[in-house]
Amino acid sequence: MSAGGVAPSGSSRHVRLDPFALPVRFRTADQASDSKERIVELDHDTLVLRRAVAGIPMKVSVPVASFLGVALRVAPPDETSDGSVAVVLEHDDPALTVPLFVADDGTDAVAEWQLWANRLGLPLLVAETDGTLREPFARMGGVRLAKTQLRRRRASPLKRRRASILMRRKPGRLPVAPCVHKDEQEIIARN
């Protein structure tokens, strides 16, 4: 892979794209193409794939919004490799899935995963061992759901404005049988 003709930075990284340097153009492996690689152009809102199949050059433009999300994939070690962690731009069609970050260890993988998802405006996904994708956090639309937490007054800017005794006061209660005054004269001075 090369990003603009420059080798990826870092000695331990296979693939590392900078999400803040969009648009970016790079090469990645593609087993279906004639040259076994494809050229990918990624922008904020569009992904363009260029490859040749059976001698016919192809250019596929896909909006980034049509992707499922940014997935974190872990390849376990086996007899041929030591294993790796990859951040991948996932699509329903596996031919359109694009790797964004690949490393031997997962030290930077979670940060890259969240950074790419935030930059492209796509949900975070986790790939299970069977290949299925799931969201790691509950969401409602674009908002992540979490258990509500009580407000802490210690560091709040309101701490100095309101007395803490007001937090402990009980609300007033009406008596069961309210006192009603009938046929009384009002004692107010009127001019």
Coordinates of C-alpha atoms in Angstrom, one line a residue:
M1 CA 0.0 0.0 0.0
S2 CA 1.2 3.5 -0.7
A3 CA -0.5 6.7 0.3
G4 CA 0.4 9.2 -2.4
G5 CA 3.6 7.3 -3.3
V6 CA 4.9 7.4 0.3
A7 CA 5.4 4.3 2.4
P8 CA 3.3 4.1 5.5
S9 CA 4.9 5.5 8.6
G10 CA 6.0 3.3 11.5
S11 CA 8.0 0.1 11.3
S12 CA 5.3 -2.1 12.8
R13 CA 2.4 -0.9 10.7
H14 CA 1.2 -2.5 7.5
V15 CA -1.3 0.1 6.6
R16 CA -2.0 3.5 8.2
L17 CA -4.0 6.2 6.6
D18 CA -4.4 9.7 8.1
P19 CA -8.1 10.5 8.5
F20 CA -7.3 14.3 8.6
A21 CA -5.5 14.2 5.2
L22 CA -8.7 13.5 3.2
P23 CA -8.9 13.1 0.3
V24 CA -6.4 10.2 0.1
R25 CA -5.4 7.9 -2.7
F26 CA -3.8 4.5 -2.0
R27 CA -3.4 1.0 -3.3
T28 CA -4.7 -2.1 -1.6
A29 CA -4.9 -5.9 -2.4
D30 CA -7.8 -7.2 -4.6
Q31 CA -7.8 -10.8 -5.5
A32 CA -10.4 -10.4 -8.3
S33 CA -8.5 -7.8 -10.3
D34 CA -5.9 -8.6 -13.0
S35 CA -3.0 -7.0 -11.2
K36 CA -4.2 -8.2 -7.7
E37 CA -4.5 -4.7 -6.5
R38 CA -6.9 -1.8 -6.7
I39 CA -6.6 2.0 -6.4
V40 CA -8.8 3.6 -3.8
E41 CA -9.7 7.3 -3.6
L42 CA -11.4 8.2 -0.3
D43 CA -13.0 11.6 0.4
H44 CA -15.4 12.8 3.1
D45 CA -18.4 11.8 1.2
T46 CA -17.3 9.5 -1.7
L47 CA -15.2 6.4 -2.2
V48 CA -13.9 5.6 -5.7
L49 CA -12.4 2.2 -6.6
R50 CA -10.4 1.6 -9.7
R51 CA -9.3 -1.8 -11.0
A52 CA -9.1 -3.9 -14.1
V53 CA -10.9 -7.2 -14.5
A54 CA -10.4 -9.4 -17.6
G55 CA -8.6 -6.5 -19.2
I56 CA -11.5 -4.1 -18.7
P57 CA -10.8 -1.0 -16.6
M58 CA -13.5 -0.3 -14.0
K59 CA -14.2 2.7 -11.9
V60 CA -16.8 2.4 -9.1
S61 CA -18.0 5.5 -7.1
V62 CA -19.8 4.8 -3.9
P63 CA -21.1 7.3 -1.4
V64 CA -19.6 6.9 2.1
A65 CA -23.1 7.1 3.6
S66 CA -23.9 3.7 1.9
F67 CA -21.3 1.9 4.0
L68 CA -22.4 0.0 7.1
G69 CA -19.8 1.5 9.3
V70 CA -16.2 1.4 10.5
A71 CA -15.4 -2.1 11.8
L72 CA -12.7 -3.4 14.0
R73 CA -11.5 -6.9 12.8
V74 CA -9.1 -9.2 14.7
A75 CA -7.2 -11.8 12.7
P76 CA -6.0 -14.5 15.1
P77 CA -2.5 -15.9 14.8
D78 CA -2.0 -19.1 12.8
E79 CA 0.9 -21.0 11.4
T80 CA 1.4 -18.5 8.5
S81 CA 1.0 -15.2 10.4
D82 CA 1.3 -13.7 13.8
G83 CA -2.2 -12.2 13.6
S84 CA -3.3 -8.6 13.2
V85 CA -5.8 -6.0 14.0
A86 CA -7.6 -4.1 11.2
V87 CA -9.9 -1.1 11.0
V88 CA -12.1 -1.6 7.9
L89 CA -14.7 0.5 6.1
E90 CA -17.4 -2.2 5.8
H91 CA -20.0 -2.4 3.0
D92 CA -22.8 -5.0 2.3
D93 CA -20.8 -6.0 -0.8
P94 CA -17.4 -7.5 0.4
A95 CA -15.8 -6.3 -2.8
L96 CA -16.3 -2.7 -1.7
T97 CA -14.9 -3.2 1.8
V98 CA -11.7 -1.2 2.3
P99 CA -8.9 -1.5 4.9
L100 CA -8.0 1.8 6.6
F101 CA -5.6 0.6 9.3
V102 CA -3.8 -2.7 9.8
A103 CA -1.2 -3.4 12.6
D104 CA 0.4 -6.4 14.2
D105 CA -0.7 -5.3 17.7
G106 CA -3.8 -3.5 18.8
T107 CA -2.2 -0.5 20.7
D108 CA -3.4 2.1 18.3
A109 CA -6.3 0.2 16.8
V110 CA -9.1 1.4 19.0
A111 CA -8.1 5.1 18.7
E112 CA -7.9 4.7 14.9
W113 CA -11.2 2.9 14.9
Q114 CA -13.0 5.7 16.8
L115 CA -11.2 8.4 14.8
W116 CA -12.2 7.0 11.4
A117 CA -15.8 6.5 12.5
N118 CA -16.0 10.1 13.8
R119 CA -14.4 11.6 10.8
L120 CA -16.6 9.7 8.3
G121 CA -19.8 10.0 10.4
L122 CA -20.4 6.2 10.4
P123 CA -21.2 3.9 13.3
L124 CA -18.6 1.8 15.1
L125 CA -18.8 -1.9 14.4
V126 CA -17.1 -5.0 15.8
A127 CA -16.6 -8.1 13.7
E128 CA -17.3 -11.3 15.6
T129 CA -15.2 -14.5 15.0
D130 CA -17.9 -15.9 12.7
G131 CA -17.8 -12.7 10.5
T132 CA -21.0 -11.1 11.7
L133 CA -21.0 -7.4 12.6
R134 CA -22.5 -5.8 15.7
E135 CA -22.5 -2.4 17.3
P136 CA -20.5 -2.3 20.6
F137 CA -22.7 0.4 22.1
A138 CA -26.5 0.9 22.2
R139 CA -27.6 3.7 19.9
M140 CA -30.7 5.7 19.1
G141 CA -30.0 7.2 15.7
G142 CA -26.7 9.0 15.9
V143 CA -26.8 9.3 19.7
R144 CA -25.1 6.7 21.9
L145 CA -27.2 5.5 24.8
A146 CA -25.9 5.0 28.3
K147 CA -27.2 4.7 31.8
T148 CA -27.9 8.2 33.2
Q149 CA -25.7 9.4 35.9
L150 CA -26.5 11.7 38.8
R151 CA -25.2 15.2 38.6
R152 CA -22.2 15.9 40.9
R153 CA -22.3 19.3 42.5
R154 CA -18.7 19.3 43.6
A155 CA -17.2 20.7 40.3
S156 CA -20.3 22.3 39.0
P157 CA -20.3 26.1 38.3
L158 CA -23.6 26.3 40.1
K159 CA -22.0 25.2 43.4
R160 CA -21.1 28.7 44.4
R161 CA -24.4 30.2 43.2
R162 CA -26.8 28.2 45.2
A163 CA -26.7 27.2 48.8
S164 CA -26.4 23.5 49.5
I165 CA -29.2 23.7 52.1
L166 CA -31.7 24.2 49.3
M167 CA -30.8 20.7 48.0
R168 CA -31.9 19.2 51.3
R169 CA -35.2 21.1 51.8
K170 CA -38.4 19.2 51.5
P171 CA -41.2 20.5 49.4
G172 CA -44.2 21.9 51.2
R173 CA -47.3 19.8 51.6
L174 CA -50.9 20.9 51.6
P175 CA -53.0 19.9 54.5
V176 CA -55.6 17.2 54.0
A177 CA -58.4 19.6 54.8
P178 CA -57.4 23.1 53.7
C179 CA -58.6 26.0 55.9
V180 CA -61.2 28.1 54.1
H181 CA -62.1 31.5 55.4
K182 CA -65.7 32.7 54.5
D183 CA -67.4 36.0 55.0
E184 CA -64.3 37.9 56.3
Q185 CA -63.4 41.4 55.5
E186 CA -60.2 42.2 53.8
I187 CA -57.8 44.4 55.8
I188 CA -55.9 46.3 53.2
A189 CA -55.5 50.1 53.0
R190 CA -56.8 51.4 49.7
N191 CA -56.4 54.9 48.3

